[in-house]
Structures are given as C-alpha cells and as structure tokens.
C-alpha cells in the first residue's frame, strides 16, 4: 500500500489512474505524428545530411580538412568526443544508481535518459574512428584481435585503448538495461494493437506474459544490471580523463582529473536530460508525469555537481601555483589571460556562476529559466573540454612552435552531423517507443479502488 506524504507533493499529479497512464503514454506511439514532430524530424535529418557532406569530404580528403596543425593535434574532434561521452552519463546514473537507492522520482525520466545515453555514446564513438583518417583500413586494429602478422597486439598500456573497452562496455550494458526496461511496455502496446503493429511489438516484447514469475525475473535482472552499470558511472569518464592525466603535458598531468571529469559528466548529462525532458513534456502533454518536482530535483543535482566542478577549477590553479613548476603555472595563466581567455571565462561563467542561480527556488522551479540554464551549462561544458585540450597544446615548451587553432567548415560540419544524428534518433525513439516507463510509473500511482474508498 502506498502512503502519500502530507508534506511532499505526489510524484504523479492530475489524479491519474492506471488506465490513464497506459492511455497517455501509448497514444504517442499509436497516434499519427504531430506537425511539431514532423518539423523537428525534418530539421534533424536536414542537419544530419548537411553534416554528412562534411564527413564525406573529411574521409575523402583526410583529416587535413580539419584545423589541426603540427602543434595542436587534438582539438574539436576530441573536444566533441569527451563532450558527448559526458552527456551520456546521466542516463546510467538515473537508471542504475537511483534504482539501487530506491529513488522513485527517477521513474518518469529514466527511459528517455537511457535512450539519450545510448545515442550520445554513438555520437561520441564517431570521433575517434574518424580521427583515424582511413578507418576502413585500420579501425579494427583498436581491438585485441588475433592476426597473421605475428605478435602484433594493441598497446594495453595506452589509455586510448582503455577508452575502447570502457565505452564499448558502457554502451553494451546501457543498451541491454534500456531494452529490458522496454519489454513490459512493448507488451502493453502489443495488447492494444492490431495487424502489423501487433506483430512488430509482439516480436519486440519477447513473448512477455505478465506472470508473477516473469515480473520477479524482470526485477532481478534489473537489479543485477544496475549493479553492473553503477561502477561504469565512475569508470567510463575516469578512463576518458586518463587520456590526458597520464601524459606529461602541463595542464593535463594532474591527479584531480578523474573525479573532476565524472562530476562534470553528470553535470552536463543532467543538463541535457532537462533540455530534452522539458521539450518532451510540452510536446507530448506529459506535464502530470514529468512535474515541476522532477525538474527541481534534477536542478539540485546540477547545483551539487556544478559546485564540485567549480572547486576543481580552483584546485587546479592552486596546485599549479603550489607545484612551483613554471611550465605548469604558465599553462593555467595562459588559460585565463592568454589568447583563449574568452573560452576560459565563458566556461567559468556557464559552469560555475550560472548553476548557482538554482539556489533560488523561483528559478529552480521555473520551466523557462531551467530550459535556458540547461543549455548554458552544456555550452559551458563544451568550452571546458575545449579549454583543457586546446589551451594546453597550443603553447608548449618551444615558443617557435606556438600556434593557434581555428576550426574549419569540416570541423563544424562533423559536429553538426552528430547533432543531427542524436536528435533524429531521439525523435524516432520518442515516436515509436514509449517515452515514459509505464510499468514503473504505475507502481507509484494509486489505484482506482483506493481513490474510490478514500
């Protein structure tokens, strides 16, 4: 029996019944596409096609089409890679960690957050592959495959190889976790459908029968996968941070990177979840399921992780000063007051100052303010990765080799490609898959009989 607190607002508003939950979520899948959805898909696919031109040009001509030079070998490509991996972090945190902590407020947002994770990781994985130049000749060499060239193996001491294992594991576990959660809802849509739709959703539901033993196994598997996925929340971006922390380049060689990167990933991931959920709740009329309470709780997570990121920025400067190493000190002074000062202070404004506005309850519970600040946060997190990568490389120990990075049309185009791909996949997901986990949401909705008795 569910007991509703007299102080805390219910997670699902509007007096919904179990039937209402099924109808409200399934109608998006069963109905015809709305004009807004069609327009959004056209824009996303158009962006994808436009970006594909830049990708084809890059693959045909080589990565010399990018703005890289002899000093700056990593720039927009790795910046975008780390940014997309970070965005994918919130899905696993919401689904796995909050499940283990029995946080019921995650139930209305976990499905979309998990989908966002999968699509973001796909976008992220594109950049290292493209960076290989001619991936069709050698992308498979990133895998430890037996070969006919003798003892020719990948370098297991390289953090770039650790990335391959970490991200592929993260993607696999997240995909299985997401799909298993969809199975009961696919069965619900199957039972309401007819014709070809019934056949398709019947296949997707894997013969789900809703028996007590089936539910028991489903919940056991969910807990096992949550236990497997929870360490990934910490490990994936930790290993991504090792790409930099294990080097000897001033500005990169620091032990604070693992926790700093993890906090930043959760920070940017929750910001993207807010951006998508605010649009989804409005377009699909799900205000009773994704409530102001959900938005406020996510904003509180952003306050916490944003504050951790701010402390990390300050700590970096302190350690550089305390180290007494001139090159290390110059790297951070150059970040703040060198040619890329505008990127550094954009990062500080977006990531440190703007989240503190959420301490004000009126802003924390405002849809418009939250939507605007969630976009600002992700702009700031992109600048953070740009500052870490480019400003640490563009001025090294030899002044004669100092250089500046200027993005080319190909750099921008490939980045747009990932946006087009991400939003195309998310819009298709939102139309053909239930965007809210009906099975879990029903567990926190009071039944009709309880309401009548009351």
CSV table of C-alpha atoms in Angstrom, one decimal:
chain,number,residue,atom,x,y,z
A,1,UNK,CA,0.0,0.0,0.0
A,2,UNK,CA,1.3,3.4,-1.0
A,3,UNK,CA,1.2,6.2,1.6
A,4,UNK,CA,1.4,9.7,0.3
A,5,UNK,CA,3.3,12.2,2.5
A,6,UNK,CA,1.3,15.1,3.7
A,7,UNK,CA,4.4,17.3,3.1
A,8,UNK,CA,5.9,16.1,-0.1
A,9,UNK,CA,3.9,16.6,-3.3
A,10,UNK,CA,2.9,13.3,-5.2
A,11,UNK,CA,5.3,12.3,-8.0
A,12,UNK,CA,2.4,11.9,-10.5
A,13,UNK,CA,-0.2,14.7,-10.5
A,14,UNK,CA,-3.6,15.0,-12.1
A,15,UNK,CA,-5.3,12.2,-10.2
A,16,UNK,CA,-4.2,9.6,-12.8
A,17,UNK,CA,-5.4,6.0,-12.8
A,18,UNK,CA,-3.6,3.0,-14.1
A,19,UNK,CA,-5.7,3.2,-17.3
A,20,UNK,CA,-4.8,6.9,-17.7
A,21,UNK,CA,-1.1,6.1,-17.6
A,22,UNK,CA,-1.4,3.5,-20.3
A,23,UNK,CA,-3.5,5.8,-22.5
A,24,UNK,CA,-1.4,8.9,-22.0
A,25,UNK,CA,1.9,7.2,-22.9
A,26,UNK,CA,0.6,4.8,-25.6
A,27,UNK,CA,-1.2,7.4,-27.5
A,28,UNK,CA,2.1,8.9,-28.6
A,29,UNK,CA,3.1,5.6,-30.1
A,30,UNK,CA,-0.3,4.7,-31.6
A,31,UNK,CA,-1.4,8.1,-33.0
A,32,UNK,CA,-0.3,9.9,-36.1
A,33,UNK,CA,2.8,12.0,-35.9
A,34,UNK,CA,2.1,15.6,-34.9
A,35,UNK,CA,3.1,18.5,-37.1
A,36,UNK,CA,5.7,19.6,-34.5
A,37,UNK,CA,7.3,16.1,-34.5
A,38,UNK,CA,7.5,16.1,-38.3
A,39,UNK,CA,9.1,19.5,-38.5
A,40,UNK,CA,11.6,18.6,-35.8
A,41,UNK,CA,12.5,15.4,-37.6
A,42,UNK,CA,12.9,17.3,-40.9
A,43,UNK,CA,15.3,19.8,-39.2
A,44,UNK,CA,17.2,16.9,-37.6
A,45,UNK,CA,17.5,14.9,-40.8
A,46,UNK,CA,18.5,18.0,-42.7
A,47,UNK,CA,21.2,18.7,-40.2
A,48,UNK,CA,22.4,15.1,-40.4
A,49,UNK,CA,22.6,15.3,-44.2
A,50,UNK,CA,24.4,18.6,-44.2
A,51,UNK,CA,26.9,17.3,-41.7
A,52,UNK,CA,27.3,14.1,-43.8
A,53,UNK,CA,28.7,16.3,-46.6
A,54,UNK,CA,31.5,17.4,-44.2
A,55,UNK,CA,32.1,13.8,-43.1
A,56,UNK,CA,32.4,12.6,-46.7
A,57,UNK,CA,34.8,15.4,-47.5
A,58,UNK,CA,36.9,14.6,-44.4
A,59,UNK,CA,37.0,10.9,-45.3
A,60,UNK,CA,37.8,11.6,-49.0
A,61,UNK,CA,40.5,14.3,-48.4
A,62,UNK,CA,41.7,13.2,-45.0
A,63,UNK,CA,41.7,15.0,-41.6
A,64,UNK,CA,43.9,17.7,-43.1
A,65,UNK,CA,40.4,19.2,-43.8
A,66,UNK,CA,40.3,20.0,-40.0
A,67,UNK,CA,42.0,22.9,-38.4
A,68,UNK,CA,44.7,20.8,-36.8
A,69,UNK,CA,48.4,21.6,-37.1
A,70,UNK,CA,51.8,20.4,-36.0
A,71,UNK,CA,51.3,21.8,-32.5
A,72,UNK,CA,47.6,21.1,-32.0
A,73,UNK,CA,47.0,17.5,-32.9
A,74,UNK,CA,43.7,17.3,-30.9
A,75,UNK,CA,41.1,20.0,-31.0
A,76,UNK,CA,37.4,19.9,-31.9
A,77,UNK,CA,37.3,16.2,-32.6
A,78,UNK,CA,38.4,15.1,-29.1
A,79,UNK,CA,36.6,18.0,-27.5
A,80,UNK,CA,33.3,16.7,-29.1
A,81,UNK,CA,34.2,13.2,-28.2
A,82,UNK,CA,34.6,13.9,-24.5
A,83,UNK,CA,31.5,16.2,-24.5
A,84,UNK,CA,29.2,13.5,-26.0
A,85,UNK,CA,30.6,10.9,-23.6
A,86,UNK,CA,29.8,13.2,-20.7
A,87,UNK,CA,26.3,13.8,-21.9
A,88,UNK,CA,25.7,10.1,-21.8
A,89,UNK,CA,26.5,9.8,-18.1
A,90,UNK,CA,23.1,11.0,-16.7
A,91,UNK,CA,21.2,8.1,-18.2
A,92,UNK,CA,23.1,5.4,-16.3
A,93,UNK,CA,23.1,7.5,-13.1
A,94,UNK,CA,19.3,7.9,-13.2
A,95,UNK,CA,18.6,4.3,-14.2
A,96,UNK,CA,21.2,2.4,-12.2
A,97,UNK,CA,22.3,4.4,-9.2
A,98,UNK,CA,19.0,5.9,-8.3
A,99,UNK,CA,17.3,2.5,-8.8
A,100,UNK,CA,19.7,1.0,-6.2
A,101,UNK,CA,18.9,3.9,-3.8
A,102,UNK,CA,15.2,3.4,-4.4
A,103,UNK,CA,14.6,6.9,-5.6
A,104,UNK,CA,11.1,6.8,-7.2
A,105,UNK,CA,11.3,10.2,-8.8
A,106,UNK,CA,13.5,8.7,-11.5
A,107,UNK,CA,10.7,6.5,-12.9
A,108,UNK,CA,9.2,9.2,-15.2
A,109,UNK,CA,12.5,10.2,-16.7
A,110,UNK,CA,14.7,7.1,-16.7
A,111,UNK,CA,13.5,5.8,-20.1
A,112,UNK,CA,14.4,9.0,-22.0
A,113,UNK,CA,17.6,9.4,-20.1
A,114,UNK,CA,18.7,5.9,-21.0
A,115,UNK,CA,17.9,6.5,-24.7
A,116,UNK,CA,19.9,9.7,-24.5
A,117,UNK,CA,22.9,7.8,-23.1
A,118,UNK,CA,22.9,5.3,-26.0
A,119,UNK,CA,22.5,8.0,-28.7
A,120,UNK,CA,25.2,10.2,-27.1
A,121,UNK,CA,27.7,7.3,-26.9
A,122,UNK,CA,27.1,6.5,-30.6
A,123,UNK,CA,27.8,10.2,-31.5
A,124,UNK,CA,30.9,10.1,-29.3
A,125,UNK,CA,32.3,7.0,-30.8
A,126,UNK,CA,32.3,8.5,-34.2
A,127,UNK,CA,35.1,11.0,-33.5
A,128,UNK,CA,38.0,8.6,-32.6
A,129,UNK,CA,37.0,6.5,-35.6
A,130,UNK,CA,37.0,9.5,-38.0
A,131,UNK,CA,40.3,10.7,-36.4
A,132,UNK,CA,42.0,7.5,-37.7
A,133,UNK,CA,41.9,9.1,-41.2
A,134,UNK,CA,41.1,6.0,-43.1
A,135,UNK,CA,39.1,3.9,-40.7
A,136,UNK,CA,38.2,1.3,-43.3
A,137,UNK,CA,41.8,0.3,-43.4
A,138,UNK,CA,42.6,0.1,-39.7
A,139,UNK,CA,39.7,0.8,-37.2
A,140,UNK,CA,39.7,-2.9,-36.3
A,141,UNK,CA,43.3,-2.6,-35.0
A,142,UNK,CA,41.9,-0.9,-31.9
A,143,UNK,CA,40.5,-4.3,-30.9
A,144,UNK,CA,42.8,-7.0,-29.5
A,145,UNK,CA,42.2,-9.4,-32.3
A,146,UNK,CA,44.4,-12.4,-33.2
A,147,UNK,CA,46.2,-11.8,-36.5
A,148,UNK,CA,48.5,-13.3,-39.0
A,149,UNK,CA,51.3,-10.7,-38.5
A,150,UNK,CA,52.9,-12.5,-35.6
A,151,UNK,CA,52.8,-11.0,-32.1
A,152,UNK,CA,51.3,-7.7,-33.2
A,153,UNK,CA,48.9,-6.5,-30.5
A,154,UNK,CA,47.4,-3.3,-29.3
A,155,UNK,CA,49.2,-1.4,-26.6
A,156,UNK,CA,47.4,-2.4,-23.4
A,157,UNK,CA,49.3,0.3,-21.5
A,158,UNK,CA,47.6,3.1,-23.6
A,159,UNK,CA,44.6,4.9,-22.1
A,160,UNK,CA,43.3,5.3,-25.6
A,161,UNK,CA,42.8,1.5,-25.7
A,162,UNK,CA,41.2,1.7,-22.2
A,163,UNK,CA,38.7,4.0,-23.8
A,164,UNK,CA,37.7,1.3,-26.3
A,165,UNK,CA,37.0,-1.2,-23.6
A,166,UNK,CA,35.3,1.3,-21.3
A,167,UNK,CA,33.0,2.9,-23.8
A,168,UNK,CA,32.1,-0.4,-25.5
A,169,UNK,CA,31.2,-1.9,-22.1
A,170,UNK,CA,29.3,1.1,-21.2
A,171,UNK,CA,27.3,1.1,-24.4
A,172,UNK,CA,26.6,-2.6,-24.2
A,173,UNK,CA,25.3,-2.6,-20.6
A,174,UNK,CA,23.3,0.6,-21.2
A,175,UNK,CA,21.7,-0.9,-24.3
A,176,UNK,CA,20.7,-4.1,-22.5
A,177,UNK,CA,19.4,-2.2,-19.5
A,178,UNK,CA,17.4,0.2,-21.7
A,179,UNK,CA,15.9,-2.6,-23.8
A,180,UNK,CA,14.9,-4.9,-20.9
A,181,UNK,CA,13.1,-1.9,-19.3
A,182,UNK,CA,11.1,-1.5,-22.6
A,183,UNK,CA,9.9,-5.1,-22.8
A,184,UNK,CA,6.8,-4.8,-20.4
A,185,UNK,CA,5.7,-1.6,-22.2
A,186,UNK,CA,6.1,-3.2,-25.6
A,187,UNK,CA,3.8,-5.9,-24.4
A,188,UNK,CA,1.3,-3.3,-23.3
A,189,UNK,CA,1.3,-1.7,-26.7
A,190,UNK,CA,1.2,-5.2,-28.4
A,191,UNK,CA,-2.0,-6.0,-26.5
A,192,UNK,CA,-3.7,-2.8,-27.7
A,193,UNK,CA,-2.5,-3.1,-31.3
A,194,UNK,CA,-3.8,-4.9,-34.3
A,195,UNK,CA,-2.4,-6.1,-37.6
A,196,UNK,CA,1.3,-5.4,-38.5
A,197,UNK,CA,1.8,-3.2,-35.4
A,198,UNK,CA,0.8,-6.1,-33.2
A,199,UNK,CA,3.2,-8.4,-34.9
A,200,UNK,CA,6.1,-5.9,-34.6
A,201,UNK,CA,5.5,-5.1,-30.9
A,202,UNK,CA,4.9,-8.8,-30.2
A,203,UNK,CA,8.3,-9.6,-31.5
A,204,UNK,CA,9.9,-6.7,-29.6
A,205,UNK,CA,8.2,-7.8,-26.3
A,206,UNK,CA,9.8,-11.3,-26.5
A,207,UNK,CA,6.6,-13.1,-25.5
A,208,UNK,CA,6.1,-11.2,-22.3
A,209,UNK,CA,3.1,-12.7,-20.4
A,210,UNK,CA,3.0,-10.5,-17.2
A,211,UNK,CA,3.0,-13.6,-14.9
A,212,UNK,CA,4.3,-13.2,-11.3
A,213,UNK,CA,7.4,-15.3,-12.1
A,214,UNK,CA,8.1,-13.1,-15.2
A,215,UNK,CA,7.9,-9.9,-13.1
A,216,UNK,CA,10.2,-11.5,-10.4
A,217,UNK,CA,12.8,-12.4,-13.0
A,218,UNK,CA,12.5,-8.9,-14.6
A,219,UNK,CA,13.1,-7.2,-11.3
A,220,UNK,CA,16.1,-9.5,-10.5
A,221,UNK,CA,17.7,-8.8,-13.9
A,222,UNK,CA,17.1,-5.0,-13.4
A,223,UNK,CA,18.9,-5.1,-10.1
A,224,UNK,CA,21.8,-7.1,-11.5
A,225,UNK,CA,22.2,-4.8,-14.4
A,226,UNK,CA,22.0,-1.8,-12.1
A,227,UNK,CA,24.8,-3.3,-10.0
A,228,UNK,CA,26.9,-3.8,-13.1
A,229,UNK,CA,26.2,-0.3,-14.5
A,230,UNK,CA,26.8,1.6,-11.3
A,231,UNK,CA,30.7,1.2,-11.4
A,232,UNK,CA,30.5,2.3,-15.0
A,233,UNK,CA,29.2,5.7,-13.9
A,234,UNK,CA,32.6,6.3,-12.2
A,235,UNK,CA,34.8,4.3,-14.5
A,236,UNK,CA,34.0,5.5,-18.0
A,237,UNK,CA,34.8,9.2,-17.6
A,238,UNK,CA,37.6,8.3,-15.2
A,239,UNK,CA,39.2,6.4,-18.1
A,240,UNK,CA,38.4,9.2,-20.6
A,241,UNK,CA,40.3,11.5,-18.2
A,242,UNK,CA,43.3,9.2,-18.3
A,243,UNK,CA,43.7,10.2,-21.9
A,244,UNK,CA,45.1,13.5,-20.6
A,245,UNK,CA,46.1,12.8,-17.0
A,246,UNK,CA,48.6,10.1,-17.9
A,247,UNK,CA,50.5,12.5,-20.2
A,248,UNK,CA,53.3,14.8,-19.1
A,249,UNK,CA,51.8,17.9,-20.8
A,250,UNK,CA,51.4,20.9,-18.4
A,251,UNK,CA,47.6,21.4,-17.8
A,252,UNK,CA,46.9,17.7,-18.3
A,253,UNK,CA,49.2,15.9,-15.9
A,254,UNK,CA,47.1,16.1,-12.8
A,255,UNK,CA,45.5,13.6,-10.5
A,256,UNK,CA,42.3,15.6,-10.0
A,257,UNK,CA,41.0,14.8,-13.5
A,258,UNK,CA,39.1,11.5,-12.7
A,259,UNK,CA,36.7,12.9,-10.1
A,260,UNK,CA,36.6,16.2,-11.9
A,261,UNK,CA,35.6,14.6,-15.2
A,262,UNK,CA,33.0,12.3,-13.5
A,263,UNK,CA,31.3,15.3,-11.8
A,264,UNK,CA,31.4,17.3,-15.0
A,265,UNK,CA,29.9,14.4,-16.9
A,266,UNK,CA,27.0,14.1,-14.5
A,267,UNK,CA,26.6,17.9,-14.6
A,268,UNK,CA,26.4,18.1,-18.4
A,269,UNK,CA,24.3,14.9,-18.6
A,270,UNK,CA,21.6,16.2,-16.3
A,271,UNK,CA,21.6,19.5,-18.2
A,272,UNK,CA,20.8,17.6,-21.4
A,273,UNK,CA,18.2,15.5,-19.8
A,274,UNK,CA,16.5,18.7,-18.6
A,275,UNK,CA,16.6,20.2,-22.1
A,276,UNK,CA,15.1,17.1,-23.7
A,277,UNK,CA,12.5,16.4,-20.9
A,278,UNK,CA,11.2,20.0,-20.9
A,279,UNK,CA,10.5,19.8,-24.6
A,280,UNK,CA,9.1,16.3,-24.4
A,281,UNK,CA,6.7,17.1,-21.5
A,282,UNK,CA,5.3,20.0,-23.5
A,283,UNK,CA,5.1,18.4,-27.0
A,284,UNK,CA,3.6,15.1,-25.7
A,285,UNK,CA,1.4,16.7,-22.9
A,286,UNK,CA,3.1,14.8,-20.1
A,287,UNK,CA,3.1,17.6,-17.5
A,288,UNK,CA,1.4,15.3,-15.0
A,289,UNK,CA,4.3,12.8,-15.2
A,290,UNK,CA,7.3,15.0,-15.6
A,291,UNK,CA,6.4,17.5,-13.0
A,292,UNK,CA,8.0,20.6,-11.5
A,293,UNK,CA,9.1,18.4,-8.7
A,294,UNK,CA,11.2,16.2,-11.1
A,295,UNK,CA,12.7,19.3,-12.6
A,296,UNK,CA,13.6,20.8,-9.2
A,297,UNK,CA,15.3,17.6,-8.1
A,298,UNK,CA,17.4,17.5,-11.3
A,299,UNK,CA,18.3,21.1,-10.7
A,300,UNK,CA,19.5,20.3,-7.3
A,301,UNK,CA,21.8,17.6,-8.8
A,302,UNK,CA,23.1,20.3,-11.1
A,303,UNK,CA,23.8,22.6,-8.2
A,304,UNK,CA,25.9,19.9,-6.4
A,305,UNK,CA,27.9,18.8,-9.5
A,306,UNK,CA,28.4,22.3,-10.7
A,307,UNK,CA,29.8,23.3,-7.3
A,308,UNK,CA,32.2,20.3,-7.5
A,309,UNK,CA,33.3,21.4,-10.9
A,310,UNK,CA,33.9,24.9,-9.7
A,311,UNK,CA,36.0,23.6,-6.8
A,312,UNK,CA,38.0,21.5,-9.3
A,313,UNK,CA,38.8,24.6,-11.4
A,314,UNK,CA,40.0,26.5,-8.3
A,315,UNK,CA,42.0,23.4,-7.1
A,316,UNK,CA,43.8,23.2,-10.5
A,317,UNK,CA,45.1,26.8,-10.2
A,318,UNK,CA,46.1,26.2,-6.6
A,319,UNK,CA,48.1,23.0,-7.4
A,320,UNK,CA,49.8,24.7,-10.3
A,321,UNK,CA,50.9,27.5,-8.0
A,322,UNK,CA,51.9,25.1,-5.2
A,323,UNK,CA,53.9,22.9,-7.5
A,324,UNK,CA,56.4,25.6,-8.2
A,325,UNK,CA,56.8,24.3,-11.8
A,326,UNK,CA,57.0,27.3,-14.1
A,327,UNK,CA,55.5,25.4,-17.1
A,328,UNK,CA,52.5,24.2,-15.1
A,329,UNK,CA,51.9,27.7,-13.7
A,330,UNK,CA,52.2,29.3,-17.2
A,331,UNK,CA,49.7,26.8,-18.6
A,332,UNK,CA,47.0,28.0,-16.2
A,333,UNK,CA,47.9,31.7,-16.5
A,334,UNK,CA,47.7,31.2,-20.3
A,335,UNK,CA,44.2,29.7,-20.0
A,336,UNK,CA,42.8,32.6,-18.1
A,337,UNK,CA,44.7,35.5,-19.7
A,338,UNK,CA,46.2,34.2,-23.0
A,339,UNK,CA,44.7,34.2,-26.5
A,340,UNK,CA,41.9,31.9,-25.5
A,341,UNK,CA,40.8,33.9,-22.4
A,342,UNK,CA,37.3,34.2,-23.9
A,343,UNK,CA,36.8,30.4,-23.9
A,344,UNK,CA,38.1,30.2,-20.3
A,345,UNK,CA,35.8,32.9,-18.9
A,346,UNK,CA,32.9,31.6,-20.9
A,347,UNK,CA,33.5,28.2,-19.2
A,348,UNK,CA,33.7,29.8,-15.8
A,349,UNK,CA,30.5,31.9,-16.3
A,350,UNK,CA,28.4,29.0,-17.7
A,351,UNK,CA,29.7,26.2,-15.3
A,352,UNK,CA,30.4,27.9,-12.0
A,353,UNK,CA,28.2,31.1,-11.9
A,354,UNK,CA,25.0,30.1,-13.8
A,355,UNK,CA,24.2,26.9,-11.8
A,356,UNK,CA,24.3,28.9,-8.5
A,357,UNK,CA,21.1,30.6,-9.7
A,358,UNK,CA,19.3,27.4,-8.9
A,359,UNK,CA,19.7,28.1,-5.2
A,360,UNK,CA,16.8,30.5,-5.7
A,361,UNK,CA,13.6,28.4,-5.6
A,362,UNK,CA,11.7,30.6,-8.0
A,363,UNK,CA,14.4,30.0,-10.7
A,364,UNK,CA,14.8,26.3,-9.7
A,365,UNK,CA,11.1,25.7,-10.3
A,366,UNK,CA,10.8,27.8,-13.4
A,367,UNK,CA,10.5,26.0,-16.7
A,368,UNK,CA,11.8,28.8,-18.9
A,369,UNK,CA,14.8,29.5,-16.6
A,370,UNK,CA,15.6,25.8,-16.3
A,371,UNK,CA,15.5,25.3,-20.0
A,372,UNK,CA,17.7,28.3,-20.7
A,373,UNK,CA,20.2,27.4,-18.0
A,374,UNK,CA,20.4,23.8,-19.0
A,375,UNK,CA,21.5,24.9,-22.5
A,376,UNK,CA,24.0,27.4,-20.9
A,377,UNK,CA,25.5,24.6,-18.8
A,378,UNK,CA,26.1,22.4,-21.8
A,379,UNK,CA,27.7,25.3,-23.7
A,380,UNK,CA,30.0,25.8,-20.7
A,381,UNK,CA,30.9,22.1,-20.6
A,382,UNK,CA,31.8,22.1,-24.2
A,383,UNK,CA,34.1,25.1,-23.6
A,384,UNK,CA,35.6,23.3,-20.6
A,385,UNK,CA,36.8,20.4,-22.8
A,386,UNK,CA,38.0,22.9,-25.5
A,387,UNK,CA,40.0,24.8,-22.9
A,388,UNK,CA,41.5,21.7,-21.4
A,389,UNK,CA,42.6,20.3,-24.8
A,390,UNK,CA,43.5,23.3,-27.0
A,391,UNK,CA,45.0,25.7,-24.5
A,392,UNK,CA,47.2,23.0,-23.1
A,393,UNK,CA,48.6,22.2,-26.5
A,394,UNK,CA,48.8,25.5,-28.4
A,395,UNK,CA,51.8,26.8,-26.4
A,396,UNK,CA,54.4,24.2,-25.5
A,397,UNK,CA,58.0,24.4,-24.2
A,398,UNK,CA,59.3,25.8,-27.6
A,399,UNK,CA,57.9,29.3,-28.4
A,400,UNK,CA,58.8,28.9,-32.0
A,401,UNK,CA,56.2,26.1,-32.3
A,402,UNK,CA,53.4,28.0,-30.6
A,403,UNK,CA,50.2,28.0,-32.8
A,404,UNK,CA,46.5,28.8,-32.7
A,405,UNK,CA,43.6,26.6,-33.6
A,406,UNK,CA,40.9,27.8,-36.0
A,407,UNK,CA,38.0,25.5,-36.8
A,408,UNK,CA,37.3,24.8,-40.4
A,409,UNK,CA,33.9,24.2,-42.1
A,410,UNK,CA,34.7,20.5,-41.9
A,411,UNK,CA,35.2,20.7,-38.1
A,412,UNK,CA,31.8,22.5,-37.7
A,413,UNK,CA,30.1,20.2,-40.2
A,414,UNK,CA,31.1,16.9,-38.5
A,415,UNK,CA,30.0,18.4,-35.2
A,416,UNK,CA,26.6,19.3,-36.8
A,417,UNK,CA,26.4,15.7,-38.1
A,418,UNK,CA,26.4,14.4,-34.6
A,419,UNK,CA,23.7,16.8,-33.5
A,420,UNK,CA,21.6,15.7,-36.5
A,421,UNK,CA,22.1,12.0,-35.7
A,422,UNK,CA,21.4,12.5,-32.0
A,423,UNK,CA,18.1,14.3,-32.5
A,424,UNK,CA,17.0,12.1,-35.3
A,425,UNK,CA,17.4,9.0,-33.2
A,426,UNK,CA,15.8,10.7,-30.2
A,427,UNK,CA,12.8,11.9,-32.2
A,428,UNK,CA,12.3,8.4,-33.7
A,429,UNK,CA,12.6,6.9,-30.2
A,430,UNK,CA,10.0,9.3,-28.8
A,431,UNK,CA,7.5,8.5,-31.5
A,432,UNK,CA,7.8,4.7,-31.8
A,433,UNK,CA,8.8,3.7,-28.3
A,434,UNK,CA,7.0,4.6,-25.0
A,435,UNK,CA,8.9,7.7,-23.8
A,436,UNK,CA,7.9,7.0,-20.2
A,437,UNK,CA,8.3,3.7,-18.3
A,438,UNK,CA,4.6,2.8,-17.9
A,439,UNK,CA,5.3,-0.3,-15.8
A,440,UNK,CA,7.3,1.6,-13.2
A,441,UNK,CA,5.1,4.8,-13.2
A,442,UNK,CA,2.1,2.6,-12.5
A,443,UNK,CA,3.7,1.4,-9.3
A,444,UNK,CA,3.6,4.9,-7.8
A,445,UNK,CA,0.0,5.7,-9.0
A,446,UNK,CA,-2.8,5.0,-6.6
A,447,UNK,CA,-5.3,2.5,-8.0
A,448,UNK,CA,-8.9,3.5,-8.7
A,449,UNK,CA,-10.2,1.4,-5.9
A,450,UNK,CA,-8.1,3.2,-3.4
A,451,UNK,CA,-9.3,6.6,-4.7
A,452,UNK,CA,-13.0,5.5,-4.5
A,453,UNK,CA,-12.6,4.2,-0.9
A,454,UNK,CA,-10.9,7.4,0.0
